[in-house]
Coordinates of C-alpha atoms in Angstrom, one line a residue:
X1107 CA 33.5 101.6 145.5
X1108 CA 30.4 103.6 146.0
X1109 CA 30.4 105.5 149.5
X1110 CA 27.1 106.2 151.2
X1111 CA 26.3 109.2 153.4
X1112 CA 23.1 108.5 155.3
X1113 CA 21.3 111.7 156.5
X1114 CA 18.5 110.8 159.0
X1115 CA 15.9 113.5 159.8
X1116 CA 13.5 113.9 162.8
X1117 CA 10.0 114.1 163.8
X1118 CA 9.6 112.7 167.2
X1119 CA 7.3 109.4 166.8
X1120 CA 8.1 109.7 163.2
X1121 CA 11.1 108.0 164.2
X1122 CA 9.4 104.6 163.3
X1123 CA 9.1 105.8 159.5
X1124 CA 12.9 106.7 159.6
X1125 CA 13.6 103.3 161.3
X1126 CA 11.9 101.4 158.6
X1127 CA 13.8 103.1 155.9
X1128 CA 17.0 102.6 157.6
X1129 CA 16.0 99.0 158.1
X1130 CA 15.5 98.5 154.3
X1131 CA 18.7 100.2 153.4
X1132 CA 20.8 98.1 155.8
X1133 CA 19.2 94.9 154.6
X1134 CA 19.6 96.0 150.9
X1135 CA 23.3 96.8 151.2
X1136 CA 24.0 93.6 153.1
X1137 CA 22.3 91.5 150.5
X1138 CA 23.6 93.5 147.5
X1139 CA 24.0 91.3 144.4
X1140 CA 24.9 93.9 141.9
X1141 CA 28.6 93.0 142.2
X1142 CA 29.2 96.7 143.2
X1143 CA 31.1 97.6 146.4
X1144 CA 28.6 99.8 148.2
X1145 CA 29.4 100.8 151.8
X1146 CA 28.0 103.3 154.4
X1147 CA 30.8 105.6 155.6
X1148 CA 28.9 108.5 157.1
X1149 CA 25.8 108.7 159.0
X1150 CA 24.4 111.8 160.5
X1151 CA 21.2 112.4 162.3
X1152 CA 19.0 114.9 164.3
X1153 CA 16.2 114.4 166.9
X1154 CA 14.7 110.9 166.2
X1155 CA 17.2 110.4 163.3
X1156 CA 19.7 110.6 166.0
X1157 CA 18.5 107.7 167.6
X1158 CA 18.3 105.8 164.4
X1159 CA 21.7 106.9 163.7
X1160 CA 23.0 105.4 166.7
X1161 CA 21.3 102.1 165.8
X1162 CA 22.6 101.9 162.3
X1163 CA 26.0 102.6 163.5
X1164 CA 25.8 99.8 166.1
X1165 CA 24.2 97.4 163.4
X1166 CA 27.0 98.4 160.8
X1167 CA 30.2 98.2 162.8
X1168 CA 29.5 95.7 165.7
X1169 CA 26.4 93.3 165.2
X1170 CA 24.5 93.2 162.1
X1171 CA 21.8 91.2 164.0
X1172 CA 20.9 94.4 165.7
X1173 CA 18.8 95.4 162.5
X1174 CA 15.6 93.6 163.5
X1175 CA 15.8 95.4 167.0
X1176 CA 15.2 98.7 165.0
X1177 CA 11.8 97.9 164.5
X1178 CA 11.0 96.6 168.0
X1179 CA 12.6 99.8 169.4
X1180 CA 10.3 101.9 167.7
X1181 CA 7.0 99.8 167.2
X1182 CA 7.2 98.1 170.5
X1183 CA 9.0 100.1 173.0
X1184 CA 8.1 103.6 171.9
X1185 CA 4.6 103.5 173.2
X1186 CA 2.7 106.2 175.4
X1187 CA 2.2 103.5 178.0
X1188 CA 5.9 103.6 178.7
X1189 CA 6.4 107.3 178.0
X1190 CA 3.6 108.3 180.3
X1191 CA 4.8 105.9 183.1
X1192 CA 3.1 107.5 186.3
X1193 CA 5.8 105.8 188.6
X1194 CA 8.6 107.9 187.2
X1195 CA 10.4 110.3 189.7
X1196 CA 12.1 113.7 189.2
X1197 CA 9.9 114.6 186.4
X1198 CA 11.3 117.1 184.1
X1199 CA 9.4 116.8 181.1
X1200 CA 5.9 115.5 179.8
X1201 CA 7.4 112.0 178.8
X1202 CA 9.6 109.6 180.6
X1203 CA 13.2 110.1 179.5
X1204 CA 14.2 107.0 181.1
X1205 CA 12.6 105.0 178.1
X1206 CA 15.2 106.7 176.0
X1207 CA 18.1 105.7 178.4
X1208 CA 17.0 102.1 178.6
X1209 CA 16.5 101.6 174.7
X1210 CA 19.9 103.3 174.0
X1211 CA 21.6 101.4 176.6
X1212 CA 20.3 98.2 175.5
X1213 CA 21.1 98.6 171.8
X1214 CA 23.9 101.2 171.3
X1215 CA 26.2 100.4 174.2
X1216 CA 25.2 96.6 174.9
X1217 CA 28.0 94.6 176.0
X1218 CA 29.7 91.9 173.7
X1219 CA 27.5 89.2 172.1
X1220 CA 28.4 85.6 170.9
X1221 CA 27.2 86.7 167.4
X1222 CA 29.1 89.8 167.0
X1223 CA 30.1 90.4 163.5
X1224 CA 29.9 93.7 161.3
X1225 CA 27.9 94.1 158.2
X1226 CA 29.4 93.8 154.8
X1227 CA 27.9 97.4 154.3
X1228 CA 30.3 99.0 157.0
X1229 CA 32.8 101.7 155.7
X1230 CA 36.0 102.3 157.2
X1231 CA 36.1 104.3 158.8
X1232 CA 32.7 105.1 159.7
X1233 CA 31.8 108.7 160.9
X1234 CA 28.7 109.5 162.6
X1235 CA 27.5 113.1 163.4
X1236 CA 24.7 114.1 165.6
X1237 CA 23.1 117.6 165.7
X1238 CA 22.5 119.2 169.0
X1239 CA 20.8 122.4 170.0
X1240 CA 22.6 124.3 172.8
X1241 CA 20.5 125.9 175.4
X1242 CA 22.9 128.6 176.2
X1243 CA 24.9 128.9 173.0
X1244 CA 28.5 129.7 172.0
X1245 CA 29.9 133.1 171.7
X1246 CA 31.9 134.3 168.7
X1247 CA 33.1 137.8 167.8
X1248 CA 32.4 138.5 164.0
X1249 CA 34.0 141.7 162.0
X1250 CA 31.0 142.8 160.0
X1251 CA 32.6 145.8 158.2
X1252 CA 30.3 148.6 159.6
X1253 CA 31.0 151.8 157.5
X1254 CA 31.3 154.3 160.4
X1255 CA 33.3 151.5 162.5
X1256 CA 35.1 149.4 160.2
X1257 CA 37.2 147.5 162.7
X1258 CA 34.4 147.0 165.3
X1259 CA 33.4 143.4 166.0
X1260 CA 30.1 142.2 167.2
X1261 CA 29.3 139.4 169.5
X1262 CA 26.7 136.8 168.6
X1263 CA 25.9 133.2 170.0
X1264 CA 25.5 130.1 167.8
X1265 CA 23.0 127.6 169.4
X1266 CA 23.3 125.0 166.6
X1267 CA 25.9 122.6 167.6
X1268 CA 27.1 119.0 166.9
X1269 CA 29.1 116.0 167.9
X1270 CA 30.9 113.6 165.6
X1271 CA 32.5 110.4 166.2
X1272 CA 35.0 108.1 164.1
X1273 CA 34.7 104.4 164.3
X1274 CA 37.5 102.2 162.8
X1275 CA 36.7 99.1 161.2
X1276 CA 37.7 97.0 164.2
X1277 CA 35.8 98.7 166.7
X1278 CA 34.5 96.4 169.4
X1279 CA 31.2 96.5 171.6
X1280 CA 33.0 97.7 174.7
X1281 CA 34.6 100.7 173.1
X1282 CA 34.0 104.0 175.0
X1283 CA 33.0 105.9 171.9
X1284 CA 29.7 104.0 171.9
X1285 CA 28.7 105.6 175.2
X1286 CA 29.7 109.1 173.6
X1287 CA 27.4 108.2 170.7
X1288 CA 24.6 107.0 173.0
X1289 CA 24.6 110.2 175.2
X1290 CA 24.7 112.5 172.0
X1291 CA 21.9 110.5 170.6
X1292 CA 19.7 110.8 173.5
X1293 CA 20.4 114.7 173.8
X1294 CA 19.5 115.2 170.4
X1295 CA 16.3 113.5 170.9
X1296 CA 15.2 115.6 173.9
X1297 CA 12.4 117.5 172.4
X1298 CA 11.7 120.5 174.3
X1299 CA 8.9 120.3 177.2
X1300 CA 8.6 116.3 176.3
X1301 CA 12.0 115.5 177.4
X1302 CA 14.2 117.1 179.8
X1303 CA 17.6 118.7 178.6
X1304 CA 20.5 116.7 178.6
X1305 CA 24.0 117.5 179.8
X1306 CA 27.4 116.7 177.7
X1307 CA 30.9 117.4 178.5
X1308 CA 32.7 119.0 175.5
X1309 CA 36.4 119.8 175.0
X1310 CA 37.5 123.4 174.6
X1311 CA 39.5 122.5 171.4
X1312 CA 36.1 121.7 169.7
X1313 CA 35.3 125.4 169.5
X1314 CA 38.3 127.2 167.9
X1315 CA 37.9 131.0 167.8
X1316 CA 35.0 131.1 170.5
X1317 CA 34.8 133.3 173.4
X1318 CA 34.7 130.8 176.1
X1319 CA 34.8 131.1 180.1
X1320 CA 38.1 131.0 181.9
X1321 CA 39.3 127.6 183.1
X1322 CA 41.2 124.6 182.0
X1323 CA 38.3 122.1 182.7
X1324 CA 36.1 120.8 180.0
X1325 CA 32.7 122.5 179.2
X1326 CA 29.4 121.2 180.6
X1327 CA 27.0 122.2 177.9
X1328 CA 23.2 121.7 178.0
X1329 CA 21.4 120.4 175.1
X1330 CA 17.8 119.9 173.6
X1331 CA 16.4 118.4 170.4
X1332 CA 18.9 118.6 167.8
X1333 CA 16.1 119.0 165.1
X1334 CA 15.5 122.4 166.3
X1335 CA 18.0 124.0 163.8
X1336 CA 19.1 121.1 161.7
X1337 CA 16.7 118.1 161.5
X1338 CA 18.2 116.8 158.3
X1339 CA 22.0 117.4 158.7
X1340 CA 23.1 117.1 155.3
X1341 CA 25.7 119.9 155.8
X1342 CA 27.2 117.9 158.5
X1343 CA 27.3 114.9 156.4
X1344 CA 29.2 116.8 153.8
X1345 CA 31.6 118.1 156.2
X1346 CA 32.3 114.4 157.3
X1347 CA 32.9 113.3 153.8
X1348 CA 35.2 116.0 153.1
X1349 CA 37.6 114.8 155.8
X1350 CA 38.6 112.2 153.3
X1351 CA 41.5 113.9 151.2
X1352 CA 40.5 112.2 148.0
X1353 CA 36.7 112.6 148.3
X1354 CA 36.5 114.3 145.0
X1355 CA 37.6 111.2 143.1
X1356 CA 35.3 108.8 145.1
X1357 CA 31.6 108.0 144.2
X1358 CA 29.7 109.5 147.1
X1359 CA 25.8 109.4 147.2
X1360 CA 23.9 111.2 149.8
X1361 CA 20.6 109.4 150.9
X1362 CA 18.4 111.7 152.9
X1363 CA 15.6 110.0 154.8
X1364 CA 13.2 112.8 155.9
X1365 CA 9.5 112.4 156.5
X1366 CA 8.9 116.2 156.8
X1367 CA 10.3 116.7 153.2
X1368 CA 7.3 115.5 150.8
X1369 CA 8.4 114.6 147.3
X1370 CA 4.9 116.3 145.8
X1371 CA 3.4 119.7 146.8
X1372 CA 0.2 119.2 148.9
X1373 CA -3.0 121.3 149.2
X1374 CA -2.8 123.7 152.0
X1375 CA -6.5 123.7 152.5
X1376 CA -9.1 126.4 151.7
X1377 CA -7.5 129.0 154.1
X1378 CA -4.6 129.5 156.3
X1379 CA -5.9 131.2 159.5
X1380 CA -5.1 131.2 163.4
X1381 CA -4.6 128.0 165.4
X1382 CA -8.2 127.2 167.0
X1383 CA -6.7 125.7 170.1
X1384 CA -3.6 125.2 172.1
X1385 CA -3.2 121.9 170.6
X1386 CA -3.4 123.0 167.2
X1387 CA -1.1 125.8 168.1
X1388 CA 1.6 123.1 169.4
X1389 CA 1.1 121.0 166.4
X1390 CA 1.7 123.9 164.1
X1391 CA 4.8 125.2 166.0
X1392 CA 6.2 121.6 166.1
X1393 CA 5.7 121.3 162.4
X1394 CA 7.0 124.6 161.7
X1395 CA 10.2 124.0 163.7
X1396 CA 10.9 120.6 162.5
X1397 CA 10.1 121.4 158.9
X1398 CA 12.3 124.3 158.8
X1399 CA 15.1 122.5 160.5
X1400 CA 14.6 119.7 157.9
X1401 CA 14.5 121.9 154.9
X1402 CA 17.4 124.2 155.3
X1403 CA 20.2 121.8 154.3
X1404 CA 18.3 120.3 151.6
X1405 CA 17.5 123.8 149.9
X1406 CA 21.1 125.0 150.5
X1407 CA 22.3 121.7 148.7
X1408 CA 20.2 122.1 145.9
X1409 CA 21.2 126.0 145.5
X1410 CA 24.9 124.9 145.6
X1411 CA 24.4 122.2 143.0
X1412 CA 22.8 124.9 140.7
X1413 CA 25.5 127.5 141.1
X1414 CA 28.1 125.1 140.7
X1415 CA 26.8 124.1 137.4
X1416 CA 26.7 127.7 136.4
X1417 CA 30.2 128.2 137.8
X1418 CA 31.6 125.3 135.9
X1419 CA 30.0 126.4 132.7
X1420 CA 31.7 129.8 133.1
X1421 CA 35.0 128.4 133.8
X1422 CA 35.1 126.4 130.6
X1423 CA 34.3 129.5 128.6
X1424 CA 36.8 131.7 130.6
X1425 CA 39.9 131.5 128.3
X1426 CA 37.8 131.9 125.3
X1427 CA 36.3 135.3 126.7
X1428 CA 39.8 137.0 126.6
X1429 CA 42.8 135.3 125.1
X1430 CA 45.0 137.8 127.1
X1431 CA 44.3 136.0 130.3
X1432 CA 46.6 133.2 129.3
X1433 CA 49.2 135.4 127.4
X1434 CA 52.4 135.5 129.5
X1435 CA 53.3 138.8 127.8
X1436 CA 50.3 140.6 129.4
X1437 CA 52.0 141.5 132.5
X1438 CA 49.9 144.5 133.6
X1439 CA 46.7 142.0 133.4
X1440 CA 48.7 139.4 135.4
X1441 CA 49.7 141.9 138.0
X1442 CA 46.0 143.1 138.3
X1443 CA 44.8 139.5 138.6
X1444 CA 47.4 138.7 141.3
X1445 CA 46.5 141.8 143.3
X1446 CA 42.7 140.9 143.1
X1447 CA 43.5 137.5 144.4
X1448 CA 45.5 138.8 147.3
X1449 CA 42.9 141.2 148.1
X1450 CA 40.2 138.5 148.3
X1451 CA 42.6 136.4 150.2
X1452 CA 43.0 139.1 152.9
X1453 CA 39.1 139.8 153.1
X1454 CA 38.5 136.0 153.7
X1455 CA 41.2 135.8 156.3
X1456 CA 40.0 138.9 158.2
X1457 CA 36.4 137.6 158.1
X1458 CA 37.0 134.2 159.6
X1459 CA 35.8 134.2 163.3
X1460 CA 37.5 130.8 164.0
X1461 CA 41.0 131.9 163.0
X1462 CA 41.5 128.7 161.2
X1463 CA 42.4 130.3 158.0
X1464 CA 45.1 132.4 159.6
X1465 CA 48.0 130.3 159.4
X1466 CA 51.8 131.2 159.1
X1467 CA 53.7 134.6 159.4
X1468 CA 51.6 135.8 156.3
X1469 CA 48.0 134.7 156.7
X1470 CA 46.5 135.9 153.5
X1471 CA 49.5 135.0 151.4
X1472 CA 49.7 131.4 152.9
X1473 CA 45.8 131.0 152.6
X1474 CA 46.1 132.1 148.9
X1475 CA 49.0 129.7 148.3
X1476 CA 47.2 126.8 149.7
X1477 CA 44.3 127.4 147.6
X1478 CA 46.4 127.8 144.5
X1479 CA 47.7 124.3 145.2
X1480 CA 44.3 122.7 145.7
X1481 CA 42.7 124.5 142.6
X1482 CA 45.6 123.2 140.5
X1483 CA 45.3 119.6 141.8
X1484 CA 41.5 119.6 141.4
X1485 CA 40.3 117.3 138.4
X1486 CA 37.3 119.6 137.8
X1487 CA 39.6 122.6 136.8
X1488 CA 42.1 120.3 134.7
X1489 CA 40.6 121.2 131.3
X1490 CA 40.4 125.0 132.0
X1491 CA 44.1 125.1 133.3
X1492 CA 45.3 122.9 130.5
X1493 CA 44.0 125.5 128.0
X1494 CA 47.3 127.9 129.0
X1495 CA 50.4 126.9 127.6
X1496 CA 52.7 128.6 129.8
X1497 CA 52.8 128.5 133.7
X1498 CA 52.1 132.3 134.0
X1499 CA 48.6 131.6 132.2
X1500 CA 47.8 128.8 134.4
X1501 CA 48.5 130.7 137.5
X1502 CA 46.4 133.6 136.4
X1503 CA 43.4 131.1 135.6
X1504 CA 43.9 129.3 139.1
X1505 CA 43.8 132.9 140.8
X1506 CA 40.4 133.8 138.8
X1507 CA 38.9 130.6 139.8
X1508 CA 39.8 131.4 143.4
X1509 CA 38.2 134.9 143.1
X1510 CA 35.1 133.4 141.5
X1511 CA 34.9 130.8 144.0
X1512 CA 35.0 133.3 146.8
X1513 CA 32.6 135.7 145.1
X1514 CA 29.8 132.9 144.7
X1515 CA 30.6 131.1 148.1
X1516 CA 31.5 127.9 146.4
X1517 CA 35.1 127.4 147.4
X1518 CA 35.9 123.8 147.7
X1519 CA 32.4 122.9 146.8
X1520 CA 31.3 120.0 144.5
X1521 CA 28.0 118.9 143.0
X1522 CA 26.3 116.3 145.5
X1523 CA 24.6 113.3 144.2
X1524 CA 21.1 113.5 146.4
X1525 CA 18.6 110.9 147.1
X1526 CA 15.4 111.4 149.0
X1527 CA 13.4 108.8 150.9
X1528 CA 10.2 110.5 152.0
X1529 CA 6.5 110.0 151.7
X1530 CA 4.6 111.4 148.7
X1531 CA 1.9 113.5 150.5
X1532 CA 1.4 115.2 153.8
X1533 CA -1.3 112.7 155.0
X1534 CA 0.6 109.5 154.6
X1535 CA 2.0 109.2 158.0
X1536 CA 0.0 108.5 161.1
X1537 CA 3.0 109.8 163.2
X1538 CA 1.9 113.3 162.0
X1539 CA -0.9 113.3 164.4
X1540 CA -0.6 115.8 167.3
X1541 CA 2.6 117.4 165.7
X1542 CA 4.6 114.2 165.4
X1543 CA 3.7 112.8 168.7
X1544 CA 0.5 110.9 167.7
X1545 CA 2.6 107.8 166.7
X1546 CA 3.3 107.0 170.5
X1547 CA -0.3 106.6 171.1
X1548 CA -1.0 103.6 168.9
X1549 CA 0.9 100.6 168.0
X1550 CA -0.9 100.2 164.6
X1551 CA 0.1 103.6 163.7
X1552 CA 3.8 103.0 164.3
X1553 CA 3.7 99.8 162.4
X1554 CA 1.9 101.7 159.6
X1555 CA 4.8 104.3 159.4
X1556 CA 7.4 101.7 159.7
X1557 CA 6.1 99.8 156.7
X1558 CA 6.0 103.1 154.9
X1559 CA 9.5 103.8 155.5
X1560 CA 10.5 100.3 154.3
X1561 CA 8.3 101.0 151.2
X1562 CA 9.8 104.5 150.4
X1563 CA 13.3 103.4 150.9
X1564 CA 12.7 100.3 148.6
X1565 CA 11.3 102.7 145.9
X1566 CA 14.5 105.1 146.1
X1567 CA 16.9 102.2 146.0
X1568 CA 15.0 100.6 143.0
X1569 CA 14.9 103.8 141.0
X1570 CA 17.7 106.0 142.3
X1571 CA 20.6 103.4 143.2
X1572 CA 19.7 100.7 140.8
X1573 CA 23.0 101.2 139.2
X1574 CA 24.9 100.0 142.2
X1575 CA 22.4 98.1 144.4
X1576 CA 20.2 95.1 143.5
X1577 CA 18.7 92.9 146.0
X1578 CA 15.7 90.5 146.5
X1579 CA 13.3 92.5 148.7
X1580 CA 11.5 90.7 151.7
X1581 CA 8.2 89.3 151.5
X1582 CA 5.9 92.0 150.0
X1583 CA 3.8 92.0 153.2
X1584 CA 6.4 94.1 155.0
X1585 CA 5.9 97.0 152.6
X1586 CA 2.0 96.9 152.9
X1587 CA 0.8 100.3 154.0
X1588 CA -3.1 100.7 154.7
X1589 CA -4.9 104.1 154.6
X1590 CA -5.0 105.6 157.8
X1591 CA -7.0 108.8 159.4
X1592 CA -5.8 109.0 162.9
X1593 CA -8.4 109.9 165.6
X1594 CA -8.4 110.1 169.3
X1595 CA -11.2 107.4 169.4
X1596 CA -8.7 105.1 167.8
X1597 CA -6.4 105.4 170.7
X1598 CA -6.5 102.5 173.1
X1599 CA -8.6 103.3 176.1
X1600 CA -5.8 102.6 178.7
X1601 CA -3.5 104.9 176.7
X1602 CA -6.3 107.6 176.7
X1603 CA -6.7 107.3 180.5
X1604 CA -2.9 107.5 180.9
X1605 CA -2.9 110.8 178.7
X1606 CA -5.9 112.2 180.9
X1607 CA -3.7 111.5 184.0
X1608 CA -0.8 113.2 182.5
X1609 CA -2.7 116.2 181.9
X1610 CA -4.1 116.2 185.3
X1611 CA -0.7 115.9 186.7
X1612 CA 0.6 118.8 184.6
X1613 CA -2.5 120.9 185.9
X1614 CA -1.2 119.9 189.4
X1615 CA 2.1 121.3 188.7
X1616 CA 1.0 124.5 187.1
X1617 CA -1.3 125.2 190.2
X1618 CA 1.7 124.2 192.5
X1619 CA 4.2 126.6 190.9
X1620 CA 1.5 129.4 191.0
X1621 CA 2.2 132.0 193.7
X1622 CA -1.1 133.8 194.6
X1623 CA -1.5 136.5 197.1
X1624 CA -2.2 135.9 200.9
X1625 CA -6.0 136.4 200.4
X1626 CA -6.0 133.8 197.4
X1627 CA -3.9 131.2 199.2
X1628 CA -6.3 131.3 202.0
X1629 CA -9.2 130.2 199.8
X1630 CA -7.0 127.5 197.8
X1631 CA -9.5 125.0 198.8
X1632 CA -12.0 126.7 196.8
X1633 CA -10.5 127.8 193.5
X1634 CA -7.5 125.2 193.2
X1635 CA -10.0 122.4 192.4
X1636 CA -12.0 124.6 189.7
X1637 CA -8.6 125.6 188.1
X1638 CA -7.3 122.1 188.0
X1639 CA -10.6 120.8 186.4
X1640 CA -10.7 123.7 183.9
X1641 CA -6.9 122.9 182.8
X1642 CA -7.7 119.2 182.7
X1643 CA -10.7 119.2 180.6
X1644 CA -9.3 121.9 178.2
X1645 CA -6.1 119.8 177.8
X1646 CA -7.9 116.6 177.0
X1647 CA -10.4 118.5 174.7
X1648 CA -7.7 119.9 172.6
X1649 CA -6.1 116.6 172.2
X1650 CA -9.1 114.8 171.4
X1651 CA -10.2 117.4 168.7
X1652 CA -6.8 117.5 167.0
X1653 CA -6.5 116.6 163.5

């Protein structure tokens, strides 16, 4: 069996691109004619990818007929005319969060249907992970090893968070875990200033080693867009994969759908200067945040893969470097290697802020023993350990492997098979307009990006996963992607008017929150209309001039 870990990135309105890729992958696996058993066992997502992760999980586990609704959700429903609804109340962001509530409730937590049936691509169990950005953070104390105060701990907060949920193969539509997934997905999609923060109850046991407020009750945590710190959660996917005890002997493939990761370098232009307007600054900031959040796990995974290849090459040559390592008569050398491994175990346990490594009356010794058992059972190290004839020699090699793993930061790591679904250039997606929000303004732009997502997923399936996936693609018309150069003039007139009203409404809010002195307040009838007009005109102009 081939097991897929599907990693879905973010990008606000670029969710239509991700939705297209998810649609193609789900349809391809459900119609796989290769004879291979290929299933999705892990899905992770951040920001817009979190919503797509929820839709994909529902289509896999409950009703495969939900797949066509992924397109309807992103192309038809995710429209500015809905998101800028002037009738909404208790407005906390620039866009209407109730649209996300309605869509997620209708598709992720809908009641049972007569045609409920899981997809043949469903893995058992299905683990879904959603990244979140905590507004207040979780406090941990770390021992850093300052030279003047070696035992001094310093406190820091971690703001990157996540929720993961496991679904059994027989999960029903009415299972309460779907609501947990829905609220996590909506919170992860709450892009700052566009959508309001979301509150989720968390259990204290989810944060081992943290310094939490006193009390026995659950924690009320406030979250915004999960893509701020981890837009393409490859690391979270790896953690969920490793919950299977036998994952090393399984064929895992990591498929990353990320519109911010272009597969070729692009021209940055003649110069890189300061943004010329508030709109260009907002676009640059959005791209910087989402781009960095998308790139970090991808870069880290490729770095780890390269280091693992070096480590494995070194380990294969280890017995040849000094035959005394495996000689049982070399007692002094064996003692030195043992003491070195014990010292490394002590440092690893002492540096663990969560306390997970410190188990048993002898934490360092128990930690070392557990790692020796792991290394001796790991098939990657079988040839190296087999080079020693005696038990003492194999034990020394295992301890040296433990030390090298710790020194390189590669303990319990393995090479990941990575596959990317992404556009080939920075100018292919209409949703890139206005820093990722442009797709909401024009249905044709969302249709374009959805088709691009299907096209690029098909390209990946036919070139990267051809050894395990073969299917007959849909009619070629669903992959047609025309050239687009989004401009403000292409936005429908009704939508432009709604945007202008929204900008004017924001101007009113800014003026209402401004606290002038007594004299200025008395003459508000004179200056407020002028300020309102200036803010509105500047806001609309910066949007219309955006590229």
